[in-house]
Amino acid sequence: MKYNFNEIEAKWQKYWAENQTFKAENKSDKPKYYVLDMFPYPSGAGLHVGHPLGYIASDIYARYKRHQGFNVLHPQGYDSFGLPAEQYAIQTGQHPAITTKENIATYRRQLDQIGFSFDWSREVRTSDPKYYKWTQWIFIQLFESWFNYDTNKAEAISALIKIFETEGNANINAACDDDIELFTAEAWNNFSSKEQQSILLQYRLTYLAETEVNWCPALGTVLANDEIVNGVSERGGHPVVRKKMTQWSMRISAYAERLLQGLDTIDWTGSLKESQRNWIGKSVGASVAFNVIASEAKQSANNENTDVTLSAVEESHKIEVFTTRPDTIFGVSFMTLAPEHELVSKITTPDQKAEVEAYIEATAKRSERDRMADVKTITGAFTGAYAEHPFTKAPIPIWIGDYVLAGYGTGAVMSVPCGDQRDYDFAKHFGIDIPNIFEGIDISEVAFADKDKTVIANSDFINGMNYKKATKRVIYELEQLGQGEGKTNYRLRDAVFSRQRYWGEPFPVYYVNGMPQMIDAKYLPIELPEVEKYLPTETGEPPLGNATVWAWDTNTNQVVSNDLVIPTERGTRDEESHNGIYPLELNTMPGWAGSSQYFNRYMDPNNDEAIFSKEAIDYWQQVDLYIGGSEHATGHLLYSRFWQKFMFDKGYVNHDEFAKKLINQGMILGTSAIVYRISGTNKYVSKGLKGTYDVEELRVDVNMVNASDEINIEALQKWQPQFNDAEFILEEGKYIVGREVEKMSKRWFNVVNPDDIVTDYGADSLRLYEMFLGPLEQYKPWNTAGITGVHSFLKKLWKLYIDDNGLKVTDAIPTKDNLKTLHKTIKKVQEDIENFSFNTSVSTFMIAVNELTAQKCNSKEILEPLLVLISSYAPHIAEELWEALGNEGSIATVPFPEFNESHLVESSKNYPISFNGKMRFTMELPLDMSKDAIEAAVLANEKTQEQLQGRTPKKVIVVPGKIVNIVG
RNA sequence: GCUGAAGUGGUGGAAUUGGUAGACACGUUGGACUUAAAAUCCAAUGGACAUUAGUCCGUGCGGGUUCAAGUCCCGCCUUCAGUACCA
């Protein structure tokens, strides 16, 4: 009987589906284990061989854990809202739901044929109303919450209202908008309902605010910071501009500190934690207020004969800065404001006005991209105004410069040229003073920024102090003056949550008097309305503006036709005028909304009463192992941690981190094939001969190239007509292609489809080969040619059990060698899986099969447990042989074979004998010999004596079981 | 610039954490089987000299520690990834 993988694989995939072999129960006596993959976005192109890499690894681990006796949850689903389906709809008019459904069917077929042990009864789709009902529900929960810095957690908004009613907001330490105004309890109670609502919005964890957003005109939508790469949109590479819009935001900044602290409690990769730390960007320092000197302004004002009241206004100007180096405050010789800073126009003196305005205009013209690309050129302008040093009271010139960013900190810095290179360069360029405040440091060439080596000089009350002491003292003195305080700044911004798109979750929100109202959770889901076109409306509203049935009837609590409410700007109608029917929110939620709690929904995915039951979350707790790509470091993985912490605060989940351990799988790259066309001809020259010609490189389909880089010319001619009448210059009768490793992409013709691999070699070969390619975390090129190695391993494995006469396995008593091979393999494979080095265990299997074949092993006692080891990696062949051995049912639930050390223990070992560290020969010695006895035996040996030539060795080093080194 | 990871045969990659470097696989070469090809099997395969046994050199470069270094320490170089005027 031959190894007919296609037949075997189809048979067992059917068996697993029919018997629900991998269905996980929410109740079990077994310990639980939760293995999660990042669910895919079902794109129209389907899977290529790079996609399943992480899924194969997690599947091996999940299967291993089942063998270990765990109740394993290993679900899969689809992140099925998103832009490509919507753009396809714009182009073709086909509803995104249909596109999505078709794509999911393709994905499912492709996933199924690789033989994953997913529990498909728990599948989720983010675009399914039954699922996004709960995304909407979480949104409502966030709306009804605020963040209390005193308790460091989210609390109910109703509790906040109680505090407002009894004591106002003066004592509240909350995460809220910056420009909040203080009010008393009395004032609160006298506010109108609308005023109250608008104040509460400034505290809510999701809030509506006019914010400056990243607007992408080409995509017609706003983007979050993590969706922009190098100043252009991540998707499509379109330019992005800053624009003010009223948008929903998530107050993730409230959780900045907890998101940072939490990283220490989870077993995620170092680089991933590092990117999150950078993204959160905590910096500790002080905020300092510099008073703008009025006299200068007054003087210039007098010169212009303007009203004297101006001086009073000028006097109140303060420039607030954030610094991480309060200890260098005596080194300040100028201040720099971002050109966009609001004070610029107010403090600029008439003399400087023209210059400053010209500069602002010039910088405004530069795009974000130009500004980033060109950081070397130093530009700026003097405002003519001066600020007063808080301690020395000396006047400090105020400049503007585009090296100061409006979006970070306060958009203004105190410039210390001796301690910061950018300030130094700026000062040098404009001829500003560079006072030295560091003891024994030469600053004639560069600034000195080493905190740890700092000793302060020329600085009044902090002379001689180090960084730490000086910082503390300066902050204290600033506080005494009322001109500053210790402050921690975070780079993390609140996340914009509105998208001007169709294919996303609708908000459960309607508007009364312009104020957002939540729809009661019991009426969820609010389903996405039908629209005729998926583009924004003529008036520039989001696509939902095209919906005719998109108003909320508060009498019947359902979505109704919006005939009565003409959608216009928010807040233009009053309550009475349309009988309780109000406009619904026209934006939809961003892509990350649906993926921020899906891991918890898998625990109880069909629950219509709650996002998940208490029993389910109490049983499954959190994800034990999460495998996915590192590209989600500052997106999905940060937002999910944020929502999880919120869910924890609300008492819905038991852990404030959702995944204990996370592994980033690397990417599988393509190996493109290149042919060389001699310029201006239709002649193609083989790689080895191209040296003498002037050639153009053309990429061709990699699937036509064999393991020796030889292209199949017939296939090439069939592939594209331009090769039909081409001439080929061969070397040794072959056309050899060039190779280039790059991202797998249609445009390079280097995409390899797993369907083809499965047809030609089988799913087990695919699974083994993907693991065999190299360490999981690493980026590595795919080359189909190499798959023959693992494929012939499977054939050898088959032959170990079955030959032309049928089953070879007998009840023969295993030999010592058989047992040694088996137990060595058990040990190694177990270690490998637990260390996630799946690549080396494939080698281990190959060695085991080679050894057992050489030993002519046919003992069931050896070959049966061997199958269990292999079944995590190559489940189909393992099942088939398991059945051939006469077993009933699936191998998936059979216990992992027990390792028995005694089979590995040997009585003697070949010791390497080295002289001065250089190996000379080996010597067989019993393992139970003492160190001294070994030493004596080695010295007495003939060969040793030969090497020593009569000399006495200085030292003999014996490492039991390892080596004997004679030092002489 | 900063942060992180990594440099080992023609290629992908092993190396029990300081103990015989190059496991396993691809590729290449030679051989067996075959009319032939495919498939399969066997042998060789880091380099140089010797082709009988052997010797020397070899893990990016230069030092160091050690009886012993791919592994540890110091100083460089290169590549990849992330991030970037963050005050």
PDB file of C-alpha atoms in Angstrom, chain A residues 546-633:
ATOM      1  CA  ASN A 546     -27.233  57.865   2.124  1.00  0.00           C
ATOM      2  CA  ALA A 547     -29.448  55.593   4.217  1.00  0.00           C
ATOM      3  CA  THR A 548     -33.126  56.419   4.113  1.00  0.00           C
ATOM      4  CA  VAL A 549     -34.034  54.271   7.094  1.00  0.00           C
ATOM      5  CA  TRP A 550     -31.682  55.690   9.705  1.00  0.00           C
ATOM      6  CA  ALA A 551     -33.467  57.504  12.506  1.00  0.00           C
ATOM      7  CA  TRP A 552     -34.265  56.429  16.021  1.00  0.00           C
ATOM      8  CA  ASP A 553     -37.851  56.400  17.201  1.00  0.00           C
ATOM      9  CA  THR A 554     -37.865  56.787  20.967  1.00  0.00           C
ATOM     10  CA  ASN A 555     -41.544  55.867  21.118  1.00  0.00           C
ATOM     11  CA  THR A 556     -41.143  52.434  19.595  1.00  0.00           C
ATOM     12  CA  ASN A 557     -37.406  52.006  20.187  1.00  0.00           C
ATOM     13  CA  GLN A 558     -36.539  51.032  16.706  1.00  0.00           C
ATOM     14  CA  VAL A 559     -34.785  52.290  13.652  1.00  0.00           C
ATOM     15  CA  VAL A 560     -37.227  54.071  11.357  1.00  0.00           C
ATOM     16  CA  SER A 561     -37.238  56.019   8.124  1.00  0.00           C
ATOM     17  CA  ASN A 562     -35.567  59.373   8.438  1.00  0.00           C
ATOM     18  CA  ASP A 563     -38.195  61.200   6.375  1.00  0.00           C
ATOM     19  CA  LEU A 564     -38.990  63.249   9.440  1.00  0.00           C
ATOM     20  CA  VAL A 565     -35.444  64.059  10.377  1.00  0.00           C
ATOM     21  CA  ILE A 566     -33.441  65.454   7.593  1.00  0.00           C
ATOM     22  CA  PRO A 567     -29.886  64.615   8.493  1.00  0.00           C
ATOM     23  CA  THR A 568     -27.992  67.825   8.805  1.00  0.00           C
ATOM     24  CA  GLU A 569     -25.426  69.008  11.230  1.00  0.00           C
ATOM     25  CA  ARG A 570     -25.677  67.742  14.741  1.00  0.00           C
ATOM     26  CA  GLY A 571     -27.851  69.804  17.044  1.00  0.00           C
ATOM     27  CA  THR A 572     -29.901  71.911  14.736  1.00  0.00           C
ATOM     28  CA  ARG A 573     -33.313  70.613  15.814  1.00  0.00           C
ATOM     29  CA  ASP A 574     -35.108  70.701  19.089  1.00  0.00           C
ATOM     30  CA  GLU A 575     -36.816  67.862  20.796  1.00  0.00           C
ATOM     31  CA  GLU A 576     -40.470  68.627  20.199  1.00  0.00           C
ATOM     32  CA  SER A 577     -40.356  69.248  16.510  1.00  0.00           C
ATOM     33  CA  HIS A 578     -40.260  65.670  15.361  1.00  0.00           C
ATOM     34  CA  ASN A 579     -42.207  63.591  17.823  1.00  0.00           C
ATOM     35  CA  GLY A 580     -39.412  61.687  19.440  1.00  0.00           C
ATOM     36  CA  ILE A 581     -37.673  60.647  16.253  1.00  0.00           C
ATOM     37  CA  TYR A 582     -34.003  61.571  16.163  1.00  0.00           C
ATOM     38  CA  PRO A 583     -31.104  61.249  13.763  1.00  0.00           C
ATOM     39  CA  LEU A 584     -28.676  58.400  14.291  1.00  0.00           C
ATOM     40  CA  GLU A 585     -24.894  58.678  14.213  1.00  0.00           C
ATOM     41  CA  LEU A 586     -23.555  58.544  10.657  1.00  0.00           C
ATOM     42  CA  ASN A 587     -20.016  57.376  11.419  1.00  0.00           C
ATOM     43  CA  THR A 588     -19.062  53.784  11.977  1.00  0.00           C
ATOM     44  CA  MET A 589     -16.468  52.278  14.306  1.00  0.00           C
ATOM     45  CA  PRO A 590     -12.859  51.681  13.305  1.00  0.00           C
ATOM     46  CA  GLY A 591     -11.356  48.313  12.425  1.00  0.00           C
ATOM     47  CA  TRP A 592      -9.954  47.685  15.872  1.00  0.00           C
ATOM     48  CA  ALA A 593     -13.376  47.884  17.585  1.00  0.00           C
ATOM     49  CA  GLY A 594     -14.353  44.348  16.682  1.00  0.00           C
ATOM     50  CA  SER A 595     -11.004  42.818  17.569  1.00  0.00           C
ATOM     51  CA  SER A 596     -10.587  44.308  21.024  1.00  0.00           C
ATOM     52  CA  GLN A 597     -12.652  41.746  22.936  1.00  0.00           C
ATOM     53  CA  TYR A 598     -13.109  38.890  20.478  1.00  0.00           C
ATOM     54  CA  PHE A 599     -10.854  36.617  22.519  1.00  0.00           C
ATOM     55  CA  ASN A 600     -13.324  36.783  25.381  1.00  0.00           C
ATOM     56  CA  ARG A 601     -16.339  36.313  23.125  1.00  0.00           C
ATOM     57  CA  TYR A 602     -14.924  32.963  21.946  1.00  0.00           C
ATOM     58  CA  MET A 603     -15.486  31.681  25.462  1.00  0.00           C
ATOM     59  CA  ASP A 604     -19.240  31.898  24.970  1.00  0.00           C
ATOM     60  CA  PRO A 605     -19.851  32.987  21.392  1.00  0.00           C
ATOM     61  CA  ASN A 606     -23.511  32.102  21.024  1.00  0.00           C
ATOM     62  CA  ASN A 607     -24.727  33.841  24.143  1.00  0.00           C
ATOM     63  CA  ASP A 608     -27.468  36.348  23.311  1.00  0.00           C
ATOM     64  CA  GLU A 609     -27.977  37.494  26.888  1.00  0.00           C
ATOM     65  CA  ALA A 610     -24.464  38.652  27.671  1.00  0.00           C
ATOM     66  CA  ILE A 611     -21.127  39.164  25.955  1.00  0.00           C
ATOM     67  CA  PHE A 612     -20.153  35.988  27.796  1.00  0.00           C
ATOM     68  CA  SER A 613     -21.473  34.227  30.838  1.00  0.00           C
ATOM     69  CA  LYS A 614     -19.802  34.472  34.192  1.00  0.00           C
ATOM     70  CA  GLU A 615     -19.310  30.716  34.184  1.00  0.00           C
ATOM     71  CA  ALA A 616     -17.497  30.869  30.867  1.00  0.00           C
ATOM     72  CA  ILE A 617     -15.083  33.629  31.870  1.00  0.00           C
ATOM     73  CA  ASP A 618     -14.529  32.042  35.266  1.00  0.00           C
ATOM     74  CA  TYR A 619     -13.572  28.812  33.564  1.00  0.00           C
ATOM     75  CA  TRP A 620     -11.409  30.092  30.681  1.00  0.00           C
ATOM     76  CA  GLN A 621     -10.032  33.139  32.525  1.00  0.00           C
ATOM     77  CA  GLN A 622      -7.657  34.516  29.887  1.00  0.00           C
ATOM     78  CA  VAL A 623      -5.668  33.517  26.824  1.00  0.00           C
ATOM     79  CA  ASP A 624      -2.756  31.289  27.785  1.00  0.00           C
ATOM     80  CA  LEU A 625      -0.953  31.521  24.486  1.00  0.00           C
ATOM     81  CA  TYR A 626      -1.498  34.079  21.743  1.00  0.00           C
ATOM     82  CA  ILE A 627       0.331  33.769  18.433  1.00  0.00           C
ATOM     83  CA  GLY A 628       0.327  36.527  15.852  1.00  0.00           C
ATOM     84  CA  GLY A 629       2.315  39.067  13.895  1.00  0.00           C
ATOM     85  CA  SER A 630       4.224  41.941  15.432  1.00  0.00           C
ATOM     86  CA  GLU A 631       2.647  44.462  13.069  1.00  0.00           C
ATOM     87  CA  HIS A 632      -0.206  44.871  15.541  1.00  0.00           C
ATOM     88  CA  ALA A 633       2.083  46.036  18.356  1.00  0.00           C
TER      89      ALA A 633
END
